[in-house]
PDB file of C-alpha atoms in Angstrom:
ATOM      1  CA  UNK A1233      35.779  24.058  54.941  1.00  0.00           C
ATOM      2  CA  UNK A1234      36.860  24.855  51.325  1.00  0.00           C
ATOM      3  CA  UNK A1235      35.730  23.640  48.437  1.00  0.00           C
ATOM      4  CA  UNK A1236      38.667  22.789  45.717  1.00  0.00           C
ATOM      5  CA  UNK A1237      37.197  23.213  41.916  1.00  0.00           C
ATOM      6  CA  UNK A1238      39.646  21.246  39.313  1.00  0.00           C
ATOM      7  CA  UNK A1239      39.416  21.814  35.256  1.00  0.00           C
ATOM      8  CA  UNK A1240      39.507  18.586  33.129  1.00  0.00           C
ATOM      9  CA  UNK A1241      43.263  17.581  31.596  1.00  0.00           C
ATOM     10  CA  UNK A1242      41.630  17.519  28.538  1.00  0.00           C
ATOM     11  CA  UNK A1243      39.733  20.981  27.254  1.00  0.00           C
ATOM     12  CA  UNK A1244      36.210  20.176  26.099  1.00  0.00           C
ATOM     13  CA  UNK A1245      35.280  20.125  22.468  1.00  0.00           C
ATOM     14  CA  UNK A1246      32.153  22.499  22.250  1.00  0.00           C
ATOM     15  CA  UNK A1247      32.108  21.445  18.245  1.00  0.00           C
ATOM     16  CA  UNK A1248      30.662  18.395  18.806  1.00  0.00           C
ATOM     17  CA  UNK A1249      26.876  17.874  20.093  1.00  0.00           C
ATOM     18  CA  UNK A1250      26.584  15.887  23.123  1.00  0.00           C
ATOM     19  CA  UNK A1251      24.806  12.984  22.203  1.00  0.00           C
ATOM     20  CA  UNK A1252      25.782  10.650  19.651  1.00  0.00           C
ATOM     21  CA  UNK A1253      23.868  12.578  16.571  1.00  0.00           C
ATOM     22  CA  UNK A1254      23.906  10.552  13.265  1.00  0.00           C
ATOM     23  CA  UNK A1255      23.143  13.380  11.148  1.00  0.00           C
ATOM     24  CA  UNK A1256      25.661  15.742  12.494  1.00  0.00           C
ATOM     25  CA  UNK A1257      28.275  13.297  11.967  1.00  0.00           C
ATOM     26  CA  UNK A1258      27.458  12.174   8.081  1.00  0.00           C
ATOM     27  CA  UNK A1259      26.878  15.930   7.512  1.00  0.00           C
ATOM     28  CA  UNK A1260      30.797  16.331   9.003  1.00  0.00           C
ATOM     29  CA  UNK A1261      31.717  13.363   6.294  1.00  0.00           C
ATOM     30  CA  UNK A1262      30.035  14.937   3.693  1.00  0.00           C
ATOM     31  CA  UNK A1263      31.994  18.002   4.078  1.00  0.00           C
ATOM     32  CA  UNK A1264      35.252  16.457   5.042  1.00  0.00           C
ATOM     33  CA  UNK A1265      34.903  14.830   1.583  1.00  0.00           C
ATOM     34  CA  UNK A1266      33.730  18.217  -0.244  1.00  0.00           C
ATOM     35  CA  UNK A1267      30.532  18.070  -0.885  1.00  0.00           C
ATOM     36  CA  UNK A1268      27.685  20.520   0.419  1.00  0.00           C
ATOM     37  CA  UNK A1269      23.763  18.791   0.473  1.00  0.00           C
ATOM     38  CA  UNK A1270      21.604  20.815  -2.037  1.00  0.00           C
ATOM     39  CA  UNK A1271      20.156  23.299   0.722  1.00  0.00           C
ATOM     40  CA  UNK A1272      16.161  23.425  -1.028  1.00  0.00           C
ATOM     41  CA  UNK A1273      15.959  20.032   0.400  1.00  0.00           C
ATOM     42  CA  UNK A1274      18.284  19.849   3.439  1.00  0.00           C
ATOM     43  CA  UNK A1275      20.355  16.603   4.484  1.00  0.00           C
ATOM     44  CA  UNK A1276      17.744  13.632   2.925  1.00  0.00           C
ATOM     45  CA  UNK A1277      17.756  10.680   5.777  1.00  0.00           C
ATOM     46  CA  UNK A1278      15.471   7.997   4.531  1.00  0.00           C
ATOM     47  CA  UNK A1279      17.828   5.990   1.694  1.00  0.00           C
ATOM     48  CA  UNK A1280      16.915   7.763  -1.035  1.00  0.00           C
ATOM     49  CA  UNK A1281      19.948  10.218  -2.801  1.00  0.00           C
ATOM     50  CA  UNK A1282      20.555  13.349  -2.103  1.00  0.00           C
ATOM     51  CA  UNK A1283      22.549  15.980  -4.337  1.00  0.00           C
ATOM     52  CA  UNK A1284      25.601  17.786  -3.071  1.00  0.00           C
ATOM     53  CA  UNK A1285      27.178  20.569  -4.472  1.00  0.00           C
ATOM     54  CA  UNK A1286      31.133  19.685  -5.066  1.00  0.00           C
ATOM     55  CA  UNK A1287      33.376  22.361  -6.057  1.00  0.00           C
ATOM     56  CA  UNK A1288      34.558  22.105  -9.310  1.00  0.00           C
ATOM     57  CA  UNK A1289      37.795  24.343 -10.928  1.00  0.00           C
ATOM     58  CA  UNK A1290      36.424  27.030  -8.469  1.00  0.00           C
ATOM     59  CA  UNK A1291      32.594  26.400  -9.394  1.00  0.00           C
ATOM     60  CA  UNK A1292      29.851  25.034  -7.215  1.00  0.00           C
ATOM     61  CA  UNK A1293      28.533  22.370  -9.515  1.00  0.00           C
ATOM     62  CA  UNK A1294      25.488  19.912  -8.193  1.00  0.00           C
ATOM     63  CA  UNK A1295      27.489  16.697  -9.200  1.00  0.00           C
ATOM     64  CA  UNK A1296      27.910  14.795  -6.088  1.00  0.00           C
ATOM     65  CA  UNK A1297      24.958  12.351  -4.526  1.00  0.00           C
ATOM     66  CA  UNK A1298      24.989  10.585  -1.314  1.00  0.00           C
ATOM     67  CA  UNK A1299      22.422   8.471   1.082  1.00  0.00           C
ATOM     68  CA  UNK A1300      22.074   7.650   4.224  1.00  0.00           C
ATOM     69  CA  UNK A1301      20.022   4.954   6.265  1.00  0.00           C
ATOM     70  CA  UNK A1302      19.421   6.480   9.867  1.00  0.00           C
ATOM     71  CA  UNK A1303      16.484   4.596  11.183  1.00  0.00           C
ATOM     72  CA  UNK A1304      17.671   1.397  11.246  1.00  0.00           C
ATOM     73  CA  UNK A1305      19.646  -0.433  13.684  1.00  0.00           C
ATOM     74  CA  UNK A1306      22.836   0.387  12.434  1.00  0.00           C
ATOM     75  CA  UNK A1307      23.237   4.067  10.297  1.00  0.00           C
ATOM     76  CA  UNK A1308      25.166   3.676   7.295  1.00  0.00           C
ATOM     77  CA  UNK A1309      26.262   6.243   4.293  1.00  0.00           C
ATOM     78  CA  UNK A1310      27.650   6.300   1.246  1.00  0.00           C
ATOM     79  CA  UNK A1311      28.711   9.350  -1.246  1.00  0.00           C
ATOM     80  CA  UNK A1312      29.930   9.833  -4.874  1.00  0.00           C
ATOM     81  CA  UNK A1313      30.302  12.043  -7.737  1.00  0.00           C
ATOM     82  CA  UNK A1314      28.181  11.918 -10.739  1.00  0.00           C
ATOM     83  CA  UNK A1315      31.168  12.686 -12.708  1.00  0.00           C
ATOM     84  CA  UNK A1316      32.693   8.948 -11.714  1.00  0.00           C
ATOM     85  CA  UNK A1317      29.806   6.869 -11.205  1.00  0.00           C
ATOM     86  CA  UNK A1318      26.418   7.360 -10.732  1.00  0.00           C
ATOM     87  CA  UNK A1319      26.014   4.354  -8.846  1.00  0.00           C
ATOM     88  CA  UNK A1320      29.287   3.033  -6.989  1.00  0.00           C
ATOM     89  CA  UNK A1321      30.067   5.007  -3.922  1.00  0.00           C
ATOM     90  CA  UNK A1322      33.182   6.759  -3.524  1.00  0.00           C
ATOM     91  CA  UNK A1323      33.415   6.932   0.000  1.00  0.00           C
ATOM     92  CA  UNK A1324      31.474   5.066   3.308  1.00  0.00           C
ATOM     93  CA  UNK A1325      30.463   6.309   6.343  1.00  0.00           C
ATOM     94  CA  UNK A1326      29.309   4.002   9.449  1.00  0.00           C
ATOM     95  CA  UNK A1327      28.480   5.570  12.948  1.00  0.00           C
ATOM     96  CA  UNK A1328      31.299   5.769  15.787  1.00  0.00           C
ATOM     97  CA  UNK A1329      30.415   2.873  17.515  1.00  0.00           C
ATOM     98  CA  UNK A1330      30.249   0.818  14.214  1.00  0.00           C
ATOM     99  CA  UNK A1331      33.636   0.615  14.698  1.00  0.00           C
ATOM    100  CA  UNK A1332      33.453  -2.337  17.216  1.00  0.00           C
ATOM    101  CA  UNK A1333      30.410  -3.870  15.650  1.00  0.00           C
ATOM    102  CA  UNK A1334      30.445  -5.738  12.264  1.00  0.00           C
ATOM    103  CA  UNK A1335      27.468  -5.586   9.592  1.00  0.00           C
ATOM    104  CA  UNK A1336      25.386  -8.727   9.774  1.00  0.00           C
ATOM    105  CA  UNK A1337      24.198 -10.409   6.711  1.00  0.00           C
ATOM    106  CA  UNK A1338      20.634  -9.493   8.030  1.00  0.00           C
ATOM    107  CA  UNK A1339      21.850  -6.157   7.968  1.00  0.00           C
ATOM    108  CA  UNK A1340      23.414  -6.064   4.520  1.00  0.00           C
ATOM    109  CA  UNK A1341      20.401  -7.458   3.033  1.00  0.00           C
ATOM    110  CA  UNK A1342      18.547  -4.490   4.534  1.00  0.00           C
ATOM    111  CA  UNK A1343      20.776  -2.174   3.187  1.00  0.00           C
ATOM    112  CA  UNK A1344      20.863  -3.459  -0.508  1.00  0.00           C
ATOM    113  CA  UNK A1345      16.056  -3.718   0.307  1.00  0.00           C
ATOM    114  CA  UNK A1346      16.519  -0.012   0.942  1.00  0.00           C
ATOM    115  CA  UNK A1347      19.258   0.604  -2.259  1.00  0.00           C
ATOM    116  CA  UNK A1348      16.779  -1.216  -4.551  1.00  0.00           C
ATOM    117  CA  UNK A1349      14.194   0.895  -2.956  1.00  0.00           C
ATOM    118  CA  UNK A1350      15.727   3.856  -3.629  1.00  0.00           C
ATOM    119  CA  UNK A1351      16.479   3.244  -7.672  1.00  0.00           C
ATOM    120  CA  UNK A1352      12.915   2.389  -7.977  1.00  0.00           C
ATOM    121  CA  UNK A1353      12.001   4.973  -7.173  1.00  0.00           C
ATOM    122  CA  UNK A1354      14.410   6.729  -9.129  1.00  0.00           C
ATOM    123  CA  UNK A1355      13.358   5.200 -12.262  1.00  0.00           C
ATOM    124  CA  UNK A1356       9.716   6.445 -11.446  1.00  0.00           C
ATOM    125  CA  UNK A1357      10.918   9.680 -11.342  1.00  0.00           C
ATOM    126  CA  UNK A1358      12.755   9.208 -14.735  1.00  0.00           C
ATOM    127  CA  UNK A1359       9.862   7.620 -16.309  1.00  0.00           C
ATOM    128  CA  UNK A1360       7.257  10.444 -15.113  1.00  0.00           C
ATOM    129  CA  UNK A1361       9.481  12.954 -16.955  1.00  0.00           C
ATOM    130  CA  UNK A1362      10.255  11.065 -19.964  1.00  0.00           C
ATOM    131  CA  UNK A1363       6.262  10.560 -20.470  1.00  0.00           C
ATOM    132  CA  UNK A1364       5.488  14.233 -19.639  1.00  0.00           C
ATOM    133  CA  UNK A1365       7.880  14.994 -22.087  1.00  0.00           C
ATOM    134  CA  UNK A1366       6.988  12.958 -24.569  1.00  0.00           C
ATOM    135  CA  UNK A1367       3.271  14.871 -23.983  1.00  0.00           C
ATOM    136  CA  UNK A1368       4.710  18.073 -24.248  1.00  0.00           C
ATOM    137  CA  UNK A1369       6.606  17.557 -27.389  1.00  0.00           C
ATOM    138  CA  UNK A1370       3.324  16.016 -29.460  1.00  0.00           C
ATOM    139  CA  UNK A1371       0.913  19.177 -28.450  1.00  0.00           C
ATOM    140  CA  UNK A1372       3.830  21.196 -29.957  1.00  0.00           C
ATOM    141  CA  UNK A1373       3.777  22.152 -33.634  1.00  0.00           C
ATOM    142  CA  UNK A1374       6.572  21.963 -35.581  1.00  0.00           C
ATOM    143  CA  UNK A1375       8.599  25.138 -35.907  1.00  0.00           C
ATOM    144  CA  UNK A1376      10.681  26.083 -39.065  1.00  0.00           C
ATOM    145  CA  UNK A1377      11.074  29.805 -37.831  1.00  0.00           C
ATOM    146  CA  UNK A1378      11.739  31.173 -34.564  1.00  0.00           C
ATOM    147  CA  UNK A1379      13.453  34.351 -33.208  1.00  0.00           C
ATOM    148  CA  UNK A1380      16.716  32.722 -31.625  1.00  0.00           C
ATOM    149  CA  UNK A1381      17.367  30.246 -34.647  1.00  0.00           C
ATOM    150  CA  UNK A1382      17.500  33.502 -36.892  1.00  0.00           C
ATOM    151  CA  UNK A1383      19.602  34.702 -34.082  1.00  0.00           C
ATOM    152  CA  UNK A1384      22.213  32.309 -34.234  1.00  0.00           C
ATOM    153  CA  UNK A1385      21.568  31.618 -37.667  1.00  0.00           C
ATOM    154  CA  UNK A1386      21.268  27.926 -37.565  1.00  0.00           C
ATOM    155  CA  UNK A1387      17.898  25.535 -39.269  1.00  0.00           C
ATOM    156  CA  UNK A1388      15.196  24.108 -37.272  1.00  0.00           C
ATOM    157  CA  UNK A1389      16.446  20.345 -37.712  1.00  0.00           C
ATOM    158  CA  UNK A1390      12.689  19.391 -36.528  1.00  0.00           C
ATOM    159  CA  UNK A1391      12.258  21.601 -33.532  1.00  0.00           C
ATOM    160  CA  UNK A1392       9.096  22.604 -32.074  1.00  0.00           C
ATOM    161  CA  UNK A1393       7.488  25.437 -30.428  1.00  0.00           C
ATOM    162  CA  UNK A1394       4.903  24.803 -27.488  1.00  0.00           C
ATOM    163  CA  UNK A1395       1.778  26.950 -27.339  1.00  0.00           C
ATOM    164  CA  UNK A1396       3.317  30.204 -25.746  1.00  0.00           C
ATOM    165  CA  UNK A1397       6.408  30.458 -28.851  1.00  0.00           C
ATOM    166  CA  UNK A1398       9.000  28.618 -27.039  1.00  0.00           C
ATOM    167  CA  UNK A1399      11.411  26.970 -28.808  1.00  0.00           C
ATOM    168  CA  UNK A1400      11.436  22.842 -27.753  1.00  0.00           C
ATOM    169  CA  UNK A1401      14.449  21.180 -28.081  1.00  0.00           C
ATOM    170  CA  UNK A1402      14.311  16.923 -27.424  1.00  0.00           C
ATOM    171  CA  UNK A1403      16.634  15.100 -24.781  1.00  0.00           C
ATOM    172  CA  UNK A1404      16.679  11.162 -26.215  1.00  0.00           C
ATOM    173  CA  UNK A1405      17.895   8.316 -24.547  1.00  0.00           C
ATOM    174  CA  UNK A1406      20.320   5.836 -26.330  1.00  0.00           C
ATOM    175  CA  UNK A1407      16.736   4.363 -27.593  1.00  0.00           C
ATOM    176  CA  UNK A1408      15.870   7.441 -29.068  1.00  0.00           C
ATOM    177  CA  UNK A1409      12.809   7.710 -27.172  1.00  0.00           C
ATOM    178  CA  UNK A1410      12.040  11.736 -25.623  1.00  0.00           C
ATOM    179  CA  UNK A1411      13.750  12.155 -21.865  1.00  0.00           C
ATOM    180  CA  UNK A1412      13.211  15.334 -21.708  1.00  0.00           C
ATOM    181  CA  UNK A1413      12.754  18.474 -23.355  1.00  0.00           C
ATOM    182  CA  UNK A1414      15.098  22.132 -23.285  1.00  0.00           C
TER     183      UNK A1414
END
């Protein structure tokens, strides 16, 4: 008795994982599309946006975002660049098999819970800063005379120095309320 062994018409892809990984695939999108996740926090999963690093006129800048819903019943994606629009997406990603399934309104409505989610928690994060900014900049005193301005031999304008000598420079919003400090 002999045993025949046949090979497969097709060759096998060994780039692709064997099961069905969500992940893998949006991080193949995400590069297909030029952007790199920020690698101090790895591929971010739960809805909330990630940075990506896009390259820019030969530069790595950290301009793109993206999110991604994996643990619900259908995994969806989105990307864009900061440089276009902060909020509208500039490309989508859905899962293989979404393909032959549609998005139910259920499903929408999940996706745009988790979206508002995600900007609320955004604007926490904004508001945090801007009030520990805000701190910062009223413990500092008000410096007319400071190393670098003599350096580049500009005025004060209402600067401030914290506690150590470092020059503070505001960040306002179009409110003029303090965002953040340089």
């Amino acid at each position: 008795m002999t045993l025949k062994i046949t090979r497969p018409s097709k060759p096998k892809n060994f780039n692709t994982p064997f099961t069905t990984d969500h992940q893998y695939q949006f991080s193949q999108f995400l590069a297909e599309h030029g952007l790199e996740p920020d690698p101090k926090k790895g591929l971010i999963t739960d809805g909330s946006i990630g940075r990506a690093y896009i390259n820019v006129g030969g530069q790595r800048k950290l301009v793109g975002w993206y999110q991604l819903w994996i643990d619900q019943s259908i995994p969806f994606g989105r990307l864009g660049d900061y440089r276009i629009s902060a909020d509208q997406p500039t490309a989508v990603w859905k899962s293989e098999n979404q393909q032959k399934r549609r998005i139910t309104k259920e499903q929408k409505a999940e996706i745009a819970a988790l979206q508002k989610q995600a900007e609320v928690k955004q604007q926490e994060k904004y508001s945090k800063s801007a009030k520990r900014a805000q701190s910062l900049w009223e413990k500092a005193k008000p410096c007319e005379k400071h190393s670098y301005l003599e350096k580049k031999k500009v005025l004060s304008y209402g600067l401030r120095a914290d506690e150590h000598g470092n020059l503070m420079i505001p960040l306002y919003d179009k409110q003029m309320t303090i965002v953040g400090i340089q």
